[in-house]
C-alpha cells in the first residue's frame, strides 16, 4: 500500500470524500482544534486505553498513553485516545472473567465503528490482554499491544513478597494462627508497592509474554517493569510502529496463525505460566478461525522443558526475569522449539527480533539441558469426570499428590464452601479430595478463580498445606497447589461433577492424564437424572447474555456468536 495515497487509508472514508457526511466529520475534527495539517491524509491511530482509578495495575497508563501519542505524532499519524472498560482483576465482581468478552466486544466494535487505521491496545491486568487481542483479531485492523509491565517487588520485614502467591501463603498461616493481625496489616502494606500488573508469573505476566511471543508487541516490552523508563520508550515506539502498520500491516489475523499459537503454548510451558492462558488462547484461536484445542496444549507441554524459575512455580519475580535478559533471552535460548519464521508487528520475524538476546542469569532462566522440569508445567486430564477435559498446573503442585485416590468431600457451591470449610465437624482428612461445583462459566457465572479451594482450618492446624482439589472453576495464575481446574462440561451444564457424592472415590493420575470418579456409569447417569436442575435465572442484562451464550472451558468461554473469522462488513458511511 502506498504511503502517499491517503485514499488507501480506512479513515479516508470518514474524512476524505467531498460529501455531506465527510464535511460533518471534518468540521467536528476542527471542533477539536485540529486543522488540515493535523488530520488530512494522516493515519489515525486509535489508542484503546484501559486506564481507570479502579484498576491499580493500569494507573500509569495516563502517562503511557502520552508516550504512545508522541510516537504517533513523530511518525506522521494522528493519535486518538479511546477509553474502554478495564475489568481490573481485584475489584471487578463477581469475577473479571465475566467481563473479558464484554471488553473484547467493546474493543472490536470501537475499532470498527470509528475512523481507525491502526490500533494500539493498552492492557496488562489479567483479562485485558486476551480481551483486547480477541477484539482486535475480530476487527481485522492492524494492532499493536502495549503491556503495562509488572509492578516492583513486594517487601515485608526484609522478605521479598510476590503478588497473589504470598497472599495465599500468609493467609493460610493467619488462619492457622501463626500470624498476628499487625503482621498481616504490614504484609497488606508491602505487597503492592507501585502501579503495574502482578509481578509473579500469574495470568498478567503470562498473557503479556504470550502476546509478545505471538508478535503483537514491540520486542522486549512485556518484560519491562511498569516503572522502568524503557516502558515509555517502547510505548512511543509502539506509536511510531502503529503509523507504519496503518499503511503496511500486518493485520492481527496475519499474526494469529497456528504456528503463533503453538509458539505461545511452548513459551507458556517454559515459563510455568498461568492455567488461565489455556482458556484465553483457545478463545483467541476461535476468533482467528484456527483449529486449536486442549490436546495441542498437552502435546506441547510433554515436550517443552520448564526453564523459568518464577513464582508461583519457582523462586524469582518478574524484575529478576527482566534482569536475566527477559522474554527475548528466553526465546533465543529455546529457539529450536519455536517457529522462528512467524511475522511480528515490527515487520521482522520472531527469529530476527530475538537474535543476539542473551541470558544473564542461568538460575532465573535455565539452560535447556538443565531445566527445572523436563516437561511443561500444565497437563490436560480426561476421564469420566472430565470427558471434555480438565487442567492441572502440576509444576505448582505437590509431587506426592499427582497420583492420588481419595474420598470426595463435596461443596455444592462457593457459599456452601465458605460456610463449612472451617467447620470443626467437617469430615475431612489430608487424603480427602475437595470438590467444588457450580463454579464454571454458567454455574457461577463467569468461572471465577475459586479453584484453589482453601485447606480446611483443622487440617491447616495439623500442618497440612496441600491436598487434591477439583472444580469447574479457574484459579489465579498466582495460585498453587494440587488443584484440578476447568472441568468440562461443568456441573451446571450436566457434567459428571454434578453427580459426585461425599465419600465417592476420585482418582487423579497426572502422568496417565486421568481424572476418574469410581462410580459405575449407570449410577452416574441415575444420579444426574435425579439431581435437581440448578436454576440459572438472569431475567435481563449482560449476565443473561453471558449465561445464554458462553461456551465451555474447552472452547475458551467466548460467546458462541463471536467465534469464527467470518468478516464483518465495514460500517456504511452515509
Ligand atoms: Fe492486575 Fe494481578 S491484579 S494483574
PDB file of C-alpha atoms and ligand atoms in Angstrom, residues 55 57 88-90 124-126 151 163 196-198 204 478, ligand 1:
ATOM      1  CA  UNK A  55      -7.597  -0.721  38.235  1.00  0.00           C
ATOM      2  CA  UNK A  57      -2.404  -2.218  37.709  1.00  0.00           C
ATOM      3  CA  UNK A  88      -9.461  -4.884  36.812  1.00  0.00           C
ATOM      4  CA  UNK A  89      -8.744  -8.174  38.489  1.00  0.00           C
ATOM      5  CA  UNK A  90      -9.188  -7.265  42.106  1.00  0.00           C
ATOM      6  CA  UNK A 124      -1.861  -5.837  31.239  1.00  0.00           C
ATOM      7  CA  UNK A 125      -4.108  -6.795  34.153  1.00  0.00           C
ATOM      8  CA  UNK A 126      -5.220 -10.364  33.533  1.00  0.00           C
ATOM      9  CA  UNK A 151       4.908  -3.721  39.426  1.00  0.00           C
ATOM     10  CA  UNK A 163       1.691 -10.853  44.172  1.00  0.00           C
ATOM     11  CA  UNK A 196       1.903  -2.353  37.137  1.00  0.00           C
ATOM     12  CA  UNK A 197       0.476  -5.837  36.897  1.00  0.00           C
ATOM     13  CA  UNK A 198       1.222  -8.681  39.316  1.00  0.00           C
ATOM     14  CA  UNK A 204      -0.954 -10.998  33.538  1.00  0.00           C
ATOM     15  CA  UNK A 478      -0.518 -16.688  41.154  1.00  0.00           C
TER      16      UNK A 478
HETATM   17 FE1  LIG B   1      -3.966  -6.800  37.960  1.00  0.00          FE
HETATM   18 FE2  LIG B   1      -2.897  -9.132  39.088  1.00  0.00          FE
HETATM   19  S1  LIG B   1      -4.412  -7.759  39.878  1.00  0.00           S
HETATM   20  S2  LIG B   1      -2.527  -8.215  37.204  1.00  0.00           S
END
